[in-house]
Coordinates of C-alpha atoms in Angstrom, one line a residue:
M1 CA 3.7 10.0 -4.8
S2 CA 0.4 10.4 -6.6
G3 CA -2.4 8.1 -6.4
E4 CA -5.8 7.1 -5.0
R5 CA -5.7 5.7 -1.4
T6 CA -8.3 3.0 -0.6
T7 CA -9.6 2.1 2.7
A8 CA -11.7 -0.9 1.8
S9 CA -10.8 -4.6 1.7
D10 CA -10.1 -6.0 -1.7
P11 CA -13.4 -7.3 -3.0
Y12 CA -11.7 -10.3 -4.7
F13 CA -9.5 -11.3 -1.8
P14 CA -11.2 -9.9 1.4
A15 CA -9.0 -12.1 3.7
H16 CA -5.8 -10.5 2.4
G17 CA -4.6 -7.1 3.7
D18 CA -5.8 -4.9 6.4
P19 CA -6.9 -1.3 5.3
R20 CA -6.8 0.0 8.8
Y21 CA -3.0 0.7 8.7
R22 CA -0.3 1.1 6.0
V23 CA 3.3 -0.1 6.0
H24 CA 5.9 2.3 4.7
R25 CA 9.0 0.0 5.1
Y26 CA 9.8 -3.8 5.4
E27 CA 13.2 -5.0 6.5
L28 CA 13.5 -8.8 6.0
A29 CA 16.5 -10.8 7.3
L30 CA 16.2 -14.3 5.9
E31 CA 18.3 -17.5 6.0
Y32 CA 17.6 -20.1 3.4
R33 CA 19.0 -23.7 3.0
P34 CA 18.0 -25.0 -0.4
G35 CA 18.5 -28.7 0.4
P36 CA 16.0 -29.1 3.2
N37 CA 14.1 -26.1 1.7
R38 CA 14.3 -24.3 5.2
L39 CA 13.5 -20.6 5.7
A40 CA 14.2 -18.7 8.9
G41 CA 13.3 -15.0 9.0
T42 CA 12.9 -11.8 10.9
A43 CA 10.6 -9.2 9.4
R44 CA 10.5 -5.7 10.8
L45 CA 7.7 -3.5 9.5
S46 CA 7.4 0.1 10.1
A47 CA 3.8 1.2 9.8
I48 CA 1.3 4.1 10.4
V49 CA -2.2 3.7 12.0
G50 CA -5.1 5.1 9.9
R51 CA -7.7 7.4 11.0
A52 CA -9.0 5.3 13.8
A53 CA -7.1 3.8 16.8
L54 CA -6.2 0.1 16.5
T55 CA -6.9 -2.4 19.3
E56 CA -5.8 -5.1 16.9
F57 CA -4.6 -5.6 13.3
D58 CA -3.9 -8.3 10.8
L59 CA -0.9 -9.6 8.9
N60 CA -0.9 -12.3 6.3
L61 CA 1.6 -15.1 6.8
A62 CA 1.4 -18.8 5.7
E63 CA 2.0 -21.8 7.7
F64 CA 5.3 -21.0 9.5
K65 CA 6.1 -21.5 13.1
V66 CA 6.1 -18.1 14.7
G67 CA 8.7 -17.7 17.4
R68 CA 8.2 -14.3 18.6
I69 CA 6.3 -11.0 17.8
L70 CA 7.0 -7.6 19.1
V71 CA 4.9 -4.4 18.6
N72 CA 6.8 -1.3 19.6
G73 CA 9.2 -3.6 21.5
R74 CA 6.5 -5.2 23.6
A75 CA 5.0 -8.7 23.3
P76 CA 1.4 -8.6 22.0
H77 CA -1.2 -11.2 22.1
Y78 CA -1.7 -12.9 18.7
T79 CA -3.3 -15.9 16.9
H80 CA -2.1 -17.4 13.7
R81 CA -4.7 -19.3 11.7
G82 CA -5.5 -19.8 8.0
G83 CA -2.7 -17.7 6.8
R84 CA -3.8 -14.8 9.0
L85 CA -1.8 -13.4 11.9
R86 CA -4.1 -11.4 14.2
V87 CA -2.2 -9.2 16.5
R88 CA -3.5 -7.4 19.6
P89 CA -1.0 -5.0 21.0
A90 CA -0.4 -4.5 24.7
K91 CA -1.9 -1.0 24.4
P92 CA -4.1 0.3 21.6
L93 CA -2.3 2.1 18.9
P94 CA -3.6 5.8 18.5
A95 CA -4.9 7.1 15.3
S96 CA -2.2 8.2 12.8
A97 CA 0.6 6.8 15.2
A98 CA 3.8 5.3 13.8
F99 CA 4.5 1.7 15.1
T100 CA 6.8 -1.1 14.5
V101 CA 6.1 -4.9 14.2
E102 CA 8.8 -7.5 14.5
V103 CA 8.0 -11.1 13.5
H104 CA 10.4 -14.0 14.0
Y105 CA 9.3 -17.1 12.0
A106 CA 10.7 -20.3 10.4
G107 CA 9.5 -23.4 8.5
N108 CA 9.5 -25.0 5.0
P109 CA 8.2 -22.4 2.6
K110 CA 5.7 -23.6 -0.1
P111 CA 3.2 -22.0 -2.5
V112 CA -0.1 -20.8 -1.1
R113 CA -3.1 -22.5 -2.6
S114 CA -5.2 -20.4 -5.0
P115 CA -7.7 -20.9 -7.8
W116 CA -4.7 -20.7 -10.3
G117 CA -2.5 -23.3 -8.5
G118 CA 0.3 -22.5 -6.0
L119 CA 1.5 -19.0 -5.7
G120 CA 4.5 -17.5 -4.0
W121 CA 7.5 -19.3 -2.9
E122 CA 8.4 -22.2 -5.2
E123 CA 11.2 -24.7 -4.5
L124 CA 13.0 -25.5 -7.8
T125 CA 15.2 -28.5 -8.5
D126 CA 18.2 -26.4 -7.3
G127 CA 17.2 -23.2 -5.8
A128 CA 13.9 -21.2 -5.4
L129 CA 11.9 -18.5 -6.8
V130 CA 9.1 -16.2 -5.8
A131 CA 6.2 -15.4 -8.1
S132 CA 3.4 -14.0 -6.0
Q133 CA 0.8 -12.3 -8.2
P134 CA -1.8 -11.8 -6.8
V135 CA -1.7 -13.2 -3.2
G136 CA 1.4 -15.3 -2.8
A137 CA 3.6 -12.9 -0.8
P138 CA 2.5 -14.5 2.6
S139 CA 4.2 -17.7 1.4
W140 CA 7.5 -16.3 2.6
Y141 CA 7.1 -13.2 4.7
P142 CA 4.5 -11.5 6.9
C143 CA 2.9 -8.6 5.1
N144 CA -0.2 -6.3 4.7
D145 CA -1.0 -8.2 1.5
R146 CA -3.0 -5.6 -0.7
P147 CA -1.7 -3.9 -3.8
A148 CA -2.5 -0.5 -2.6
D149 CA -0.3 -0.7 0.4
K150 CA 3.2 0.1 -1.0
A151 CA 6.4 0.2 0.9
S152 CA 10.2 0.4 0.5
Y153 CA 12.0 -2.9 1.2
Q154 CA 15.4 -4.0 2.4
I155 CA 15.9 -7.7 2.0
S156 CA 18.9 -9.7 3.4
V157 CA 19.3 -13.3 2.4
N158 CA 21.9 -15.8 3.7
T159 CA 22.4 -18.9 1.7
P160 CA 25.2 -21.3 0.7
S161 CA 27.9 -19.4 -1.3
A162 CA 27.4 -21.5 -4.5
Y163 CA 24.1 -19.7 -5.0
T164 CA 23.3 -16.4 -6.5
V165 CA 20.5 -14.4 -4.9
V166 CA 18.6 -11.9 -7.0
A167 CA 16.0 -9.4 -5.7
G168 CA 14.4 -6.4 -7.1
G169 CA 16.5 -3.3 -6.3
R170 CA 20.1 -2.4 -5.7
L171 CA 22.6 -4.9 -4.4
L172 CA 24.1 -3.1 -1.3
T173 CA 26.4 -5.7 -0.1
R174 CA 27.5 -9.3 -0.6
T175 CA 29.4 -10.8 2.4
T176 CA 30.9 -14.3 2.4
R177 CA 31.7 -16.0 5.7
A178 CA 32.8 -19.7 5.8
S179 CA 30.5 -21.5 3.4
T180 CA 27.6 -19.0 3.3
T181 CA 27.0 -15.6 1.6
T182 CA 24.7 -12.8 2.8
W183 CA 23.2 -10.7 0.0
V184 CA 21.5 -7.4 0.9
Y185 CA 19.2 -5.5 -1.6
E186 CA 17.5 -2.2 -1.2
Q187 CA 14.3 -1.2 -3.1
P188 CA 13.5 2.3 -2.2
A189 CA 10.6 2.8 -4.6
P190 CA 7.1 2.2 -3.2
T191 CA 6.4 -1.6 -3.8
S192 CA 3.3 -3.8 -3.4
S193 CA 3.7 -7.0 -1.5
Y194 CA 3.0 -9.2 -4.5
L195 CA 5.7 -7.4 -6.5
V196 CA 8.6 -8.3 -4.1
G197 CA 10.6 -10.7 -6.3
L198 CA 13.3 -13.2 -5.2
S199 CA 15.3 -15.8 -7.1
I200 CA 18.0 -18.2 -5.6
G201 CA 19.9 -20.4 -8.1
M202 CA 23.0 -21.2 -10.1
Y203 CA 23.3 -18.3 -12.4
Q204 CA 25.8 -16.5 -14.5
T205 CA 25.4 -12.7 -14.3
V206 CA 25.7 -10.7 -17.5
L207 CA 25.0 -7.1 -18.4
L208 CA 22.7 -6.2 -21.2
G209 CA 23.9 -3.3 -23.3
D210 CA 25.9 -0.3 -22.0
P211 CA 23.6 2.1 -20.1
G212 CA 26.0 5.0 -20.5
L213 CA 25.7 8.1 -18.4
G214 CA 22.1 8.4 -17.0
G215 CA 21.0 5.1 -18.5
V216 CA 19.3 2.3 -16.9
P217 CA 21.6 -0.6 -15.7
Q218 CA 20.1 -3.8 -17.0
S219 CA 21.5 -7.2 -15.7
A220 CA 20.5 -10.8 -16.4
H221 CA 21.0 -13.9 -14.3
V222 CA 20.9 -17.0 -16.5
P223 CA 22.1 -20.7 -16.2
A224 CA 25.3 -21.0 -18.1
H225 CA 24.1 -23.5 -20.6
L226 CA 21.2 -21.1 -21.7
L227 CA 23.5 -18.0 -22.3
P228 CA 24.0 -18.6 -26.1
R229 CA 20.2 -18.6 -26.6
F230 CA 19.6 -15.9 -24.1
S231 CA 22.0 -13.4 -25.8
R232 CA 19.9 -13.5 -28.9
D233 CA 16.5 -13.6 -27.4
F234 CA 17.1 -10.7 -25.2
A235 CA 19.4 -8.7 -27.4
R236 CA 16.7 -6.1 -28.2
Q237 CA 15.7 -5.4 -24.6
P238 CA 17.9 -2.3 -24.4
A239 CA 16.2 -1.0 -27.5
M240 CA 12.8 -1.7 -25.8
M241 CA 13.9 0.2 -22.8
Q242 CA 14.8 3.2 -25.0
L243 CA 11.5 3.1 -26.8
F244 CA 9.4 2.7 -23.6
E245 CA 11.3 5.6 -21.9
E246 CA 10.4 7.7 -25.0
L247 CA 6.8 6.8 -24.9
F248 CA 6.0 6.2 -21.2
G249 CA 8.6 8.5 -19.6
P250 CA 11.7 7.8 -17.6
Y251 CA 12.1 4.2 -16.3
P252 CA 10.7 4.4 -12.8
F253 CA 13.3 2.4 -10.8
G254 CA 17.0 2.4 -10.4
E255 CA 17.8 -0.8 -12.4
Y256 CA 16.2 -3.7 -14.2
A257 CA 17.2 -7.3 -13.9
V258 CA 15.8 -10.4 -15.6
V259 CA 16.2 -14.0 -14.2
V260 CA 15.8 -17.2 -16.4
A261 CA 15.1 -20.1 -14.1
D262 CA 16.6 -23.5 -15.1
E263 CA 13.2 -25.1 -15.5
E264 CA 10.0 -24.3 -17.4
L265 CA 7.5 -21.7 -16.1
D266 CA 3.9 -21.4 -17.3
V267 CA 4.3 -17.7 -17.9
P268 CA 6.9 -15.1 -17.2
V269 CA 6.2 -13.0 -14.1
E270 CA 6.9 -9.3 -13.3
A271 CA 8.2 -8.2 -10.0
Q272 CA 9.5 -4.6 -9.0
G273 CA 12.6 -3.9 -11.1
L274 CA 12.7 -7.7 -12.0
S275 CA 11.2 -10.1 -14.3
L276 CA 11.3 -13.8 -14.1
F277 CA 11.3 -16.1 -17.1
G278 CA 11.4 -19.9 -17.6
A279 CA 13.9 -21.8 -19.7
N280 CA 11.1 -22.5 -22.1
H281 CA 11.0 -18.7 -22.9
V282 CA 14.6 -18.9 -24.2
D283 CA 14.7 -20.6 -27.6
G284 CA 17.5 -18.7 -29.4
A285 CA 15.0 -17.5 -32.1
R286 CA 13.4 -14.6 -30.3
G287 CA 10.2 -16.7 -30.0
S288 CA 9.1 -15.0 -26.7
E289 CA 10.2 -11.5 -27.6
R290 CA 6.6 -10.1 -27.1
L291 CA 6.8 -11.4 -23.5
V292 CA 10.2 -9.6 -23.0
A293 CA 8.4 -6.4 -23.9
H294 CA 5.3 -7.2 -21.9
E295 CA 7.2 -7.8 -18.6
L296 CA 9.5 -4.7 -19.2
A297 CA 6.3 -2.5 -19.8
H298 CA 4.9 -3.7 -16.5
Q299 CA 7.6 -1.7 -14.7
W300 CA 5.5 1.4 -15.7
F301 CA 2.1 -0.2 -15.8
G302 CA 1.4 -2.3 -12.7
N303 CA 4.6 -1.8 -10.8
S304 CA 5.1 1.9 -10.7
V305 CA 1.5 2.8 -11.4
T306 CA -0.3 0.2 -9.3
I307 CA -4.0 -0.7 -9.1
A308 CA -5.9 0.1 -6.0
D309 CA -7.5 -3.4 -5.9
W310 CA -7.7 -6.4 -8.3
R311 CA -10.9 -5.3 -10.0
H312 CA -8.7 -3.0 -12.0
I313 CA -6.1 -5.5 -13.3
W314 CA -6.9 -4.7 -16.9
L315 CA -4.9 -1.5 -16.3
N316 CA -1.8 -3.6 -15.7
E317 CA -2.3 -6.2 -18.5
G318 CA -4.1 -4.1 -21.1
L319 CA -1.3 -1.4 -21.1
A320 CA 1.4 -4.0 -21.0
K321 CA -0.3 -5.9 -24.0
Y322 CA -0.5 -2.7 -25.9
A323 CA 3.2 -2.1 -25.2
E324 CA 3.9 -5.4 -27.0
W325 CA 2.0 -4.0 -30.1
L326 CA 3.9 -0.8 -29.9
W327 CA 7.2 -2.6 -29.9
S328 CA 6.0 -4.6 -32.8
E329 CA 5.1 -1.6 -34.7
R330 CA 8.4 0.3 -34.0
S331 CA 10.7 -2.6 -34.6
G332 CA 9.5 -3.5 -38.1
G333 CA 6.9 -6.1 -37.2
R334 CA 3.1 -5.7 -37.6
S335 CA 1.5 -2.5 -36.7
A336 CA -0.7 -2.1 -33.5
H337 CA -3.7 -1.8 -35.7
E338 CA -2.9 -5.1 -37.5
L339 CA -2.4 -6.8 -34.1
A340 CA -5.6 -5.2 -32.8
A341 CA -7.5 -6.6 -35.8
V342 CA -6.1 -10.1 -34.9
A343 CA -7.1 -9.8 -31.3
H344 CA -10.6 -8.6 -32.2
R345 CA -11.2 -11.4 -34.6
M346 CA -10.1 -13.9 -31.9
L347 CA -12.4 -12.3 -29.3
S348 CA -15.4 -12.1 -31.6
G349 CA -15.5 -15.9 -31.7
L350 CA -15.3 -16.3 -27.9
P351 CA -18.0 -15.9 -25.2
Q352 CA -19.0 -12.3 -24.5
D353 CA -19.2 -12.5 -20.8
L354 CA -16.2 -10.6 -19.5
K355 CA -16.6 -7.1 -18.0
L356 CA -13.2 -5.5 -18.3
S357 CA -13.6 -3.1 -15.4
D358 CA -14.7 -5.8 -13.0
P359 CA -14.0 -9.2 -14.4
G360 CA -14.5 -11.1 -11.1
R361 CA -11.9 -13.3 -9.4
K362 CA -12.5 -16.2 -11.8
L363 CA -11.8 -14.3 -15.0
M364 CA -9.1 -11.9 -13.8
F365 CA -6.3 -13.8 -15.6
D366 CA -8.4 -14.9 -18.6
D367 CA -6.6 -14.4 -21.9
R368 CA -9.6 -12.4 -23.1
L369 CA -8.8 -9.7 -20.4
Y370 CA -5.3 -9.2 -21.9
E371 CA -6.5 -9.0 -25.4
R372 CA -9.6 -6.9 -24.8
G373 CA -7.5 -4.6 -22.5
G374 CA -5.0 -4.0 -25.3
L375 CA -7.9 -3.3 -27.8
T376 CA -9.4 -0.8 -25.3
V377 CA -6.1 1.0 -25.2
H378 CA -6.1 1.0 -29.1
A379 CA -9.7 2.3 -29.2
V380 CA -8.5 5.2 -27.1
R381 CA -5.6 5.8 -29.4
C382 CA -7.9 5.9 -32.4
A383 CA -10.4 8.2 -30.7
L384 CA -7.6 10.6 -29.5
G385 CA -5.3 10.6 -32.4
D386 CA -1.7 9.8 -32.0
G387 CA -0.4 13.1 -30.8
A388 CA -2.9 13.3 -27.9
F389 CA -2.8 9.6 -27.3
F390 CA 0.9 9.5 -26.6
R391 CA 0.8 12.6 -24.5
M392 CA -2.0 10.9 -22.5
L393 CA -0.1 7.6 -22.0
R394 CA 3.1 9.3 -20.9
D395 CA 1.4 11.6 -18.5
W396 CA -0.6 8.7 -17.0
A397 CA 2.7 6.9 -16.2
T398 CA 4.4 10.1 -15.0
V399 CA 1.7 11.8 -13.0
H400 CA 0.9 8.5 -11.1
R401 CA 4.5 7.3 -10.8
G402 CA 4.8 5.4 -7.4
G403 CA 1.1 5.8 -6.9
V404 CA -2.2 3.8 -6.9
V405 CA -4.9 4.1 -9.6
T406 CA -8.4 2.9 -10.5
T407 CA -10.3 2.6 -13.8
A408 CA -12.4 5.6 -12.9
G409 CA -9.2 7.6 -12.6
F410 CA -8.1 6.4 -16.1
T411 CA -11.3 7.4 -17.8
T412 CA -11.1 10.8 -16.2
H413 CA -7.5 11.1 -17.3
V414 CA -8.3 10.0 -20.9
A415 CA -11.1 12.6 -21.1
R416 CA -8.7 15.5 -20.5
Y417 CA -6.9 14.7 -23.8
A418 CA -10.0 14.2 -26.0
D419 CA -11.4 16.9 -28.3
G420 CA -14.9 15.4 -27.9
P421 CA -16.9 13.1 -25.6
V422 CA -15.4 9.7 -24.9
D423 CA -17.7 8.5 -22.2
D424 CA -19.8 6.2 -24.6
L425 CA -16.6 4.8 -26.1
L426 CA -15.1 3.9 -22.7
T427 CA -18.4 2.6 -21.3
A428 CA -18.8 0.2 -24.1
W429 CA -15.2 -1.1 -23.9
L430 CA -14.9 -1.2 -20.1
H431 CA -18.3 -1.8 -18.6
E432 CA -20.3 -3.8 -21.2
P433 CA -19.5 -7.5 -21.8
A434 CA -20.4 -7.2 -25.6
L435 CA -17.4 -6.6 -27.9
P436 CA -17.6 -3.3 -29.6
P437 CA -16.6 -3.0 -33.4
L438 CA -12.9 -2.9 -34.2
P439 CA -12.0 0.8 -33.9
S440 CA -10.8 2.8 -36.9
P441 CA -7.8 5.1 -36.7
R442 CA -8.4 8.8 -37.7
R443 CA -5.5 8.4 -40.0
P444 CA -2.8 5.8 -40.5
P445 CA -1.4 5.5 -36.9
S446 CA 2.3 6.0 -36.4
I447 CA 4.4 6.3 -33.3
P448 CA 6.1 9.7 -33.1
E449 CA 8.9 9.9 -35.6
R450 CA 12.1 8.2 -34.6
P451 CA 14.4 5.8 -36.3
T452 CA 13.2 2.2 -36.7
Y453 CA 14.9 0.0 -34.1
P454 CA 17.5 -2.3 -35.5
P455 CA 16.8 -6.0 -36.0
T456 CA 19.1 -7.5 -33.5
N457 CA 22.7 -6.6 -33.0
P458 CA 23.4 -3.1 -34.3
R459 CA 26.6 -2.1 -36.0
P460 CA 29.1 -0.3 -33.7
G461 CA 28.0 3.4 -33.8
S462 CA 24.6 2.8 -35.1
P463 CA 21.7 4.3 -33.0
L464 CA 19.7 2.2 -30.6

């Protein structure tokens, strides 16, 4: 794994995460009953102490009743207040030592409060889903809730057999006993706590395309009445996958799933190996296709290559926004430069008070951050030229696969591919609130030569 380790609290969410240790594996065994919205769980964390011995450590966990905690098999002293579980082991944990924590808990899960409304576990009309970005993960399991602390996950969910359970990763087993079924998923790739996705609902499961030998299995879990519209809206996702693998490098996980919830969601949400959409994102007219591309691109930018802390969120959203523009350019829509011009015109009429490299908690999900992030990537493309730009982009996703990155790391990376200084350009786009002029490409930009992707459903035998 490549990346930049951080040992400080997140400046935007100092109450979330404990940088004094890191977790390398979570094993969650959950029982969920949709009717009463009742969750009972056992979480086992395998972790490693940092450079200093620990007399105590913190986990984040919302308002559940904690039944028992064990640290290395022994009961510690603990307090549980305000979403923070403070644990004092029976004996201090030596520097660099491996240790385990086991937490038994139960209650009625609900979203955690945030400036953007409720985050995390959301009870639906019939089922539930999890959308945790940025700090909603403690709404359903105890975690070291900071993006830089990435771990593997095994998630077991027991629920009534009528429901389908979807989580990011590979379905290992599905076991039915009496009226309940236990679903066990494994996600071996390093995963941030906010990116652990889960959905429980009445779904039909369909496959998207034929991955062939060495291809990426793509599945979808969709309410039956939405399948006709879904089949058109997501028909081009396999072509997106092929394009993004070409431009960004191999897909970083073992499989990719999409879920369409049977109710409206404000925005789609990415999780590791999984994206969650609302019924309002399925219209049968490909009206949300740019969002399909955006969420898929997050698998590289945000999920595999993860920000060290939330100041750097533009690296997730700017690169995913630019992937939308690249998909448009390749699939016969408007070029990235045309879309950049539209974004620039829009931003030029809005307040110039957003610093991309450190927007502050209040503005970290502002629409301007997404658009300016995409424009910044386009400015880099114009400065480097297409050949160097696409090498830079692919190497960024490949070198840091599974790792943790910062804005400073990105600027250093970009400079390696430039044939002249780019410091002033990057400073203006990243660190100054004023909007720089629309960049001009060196020559008419074009994605490396390959066939244009087909409009929707290709003829048998035609290339995807």
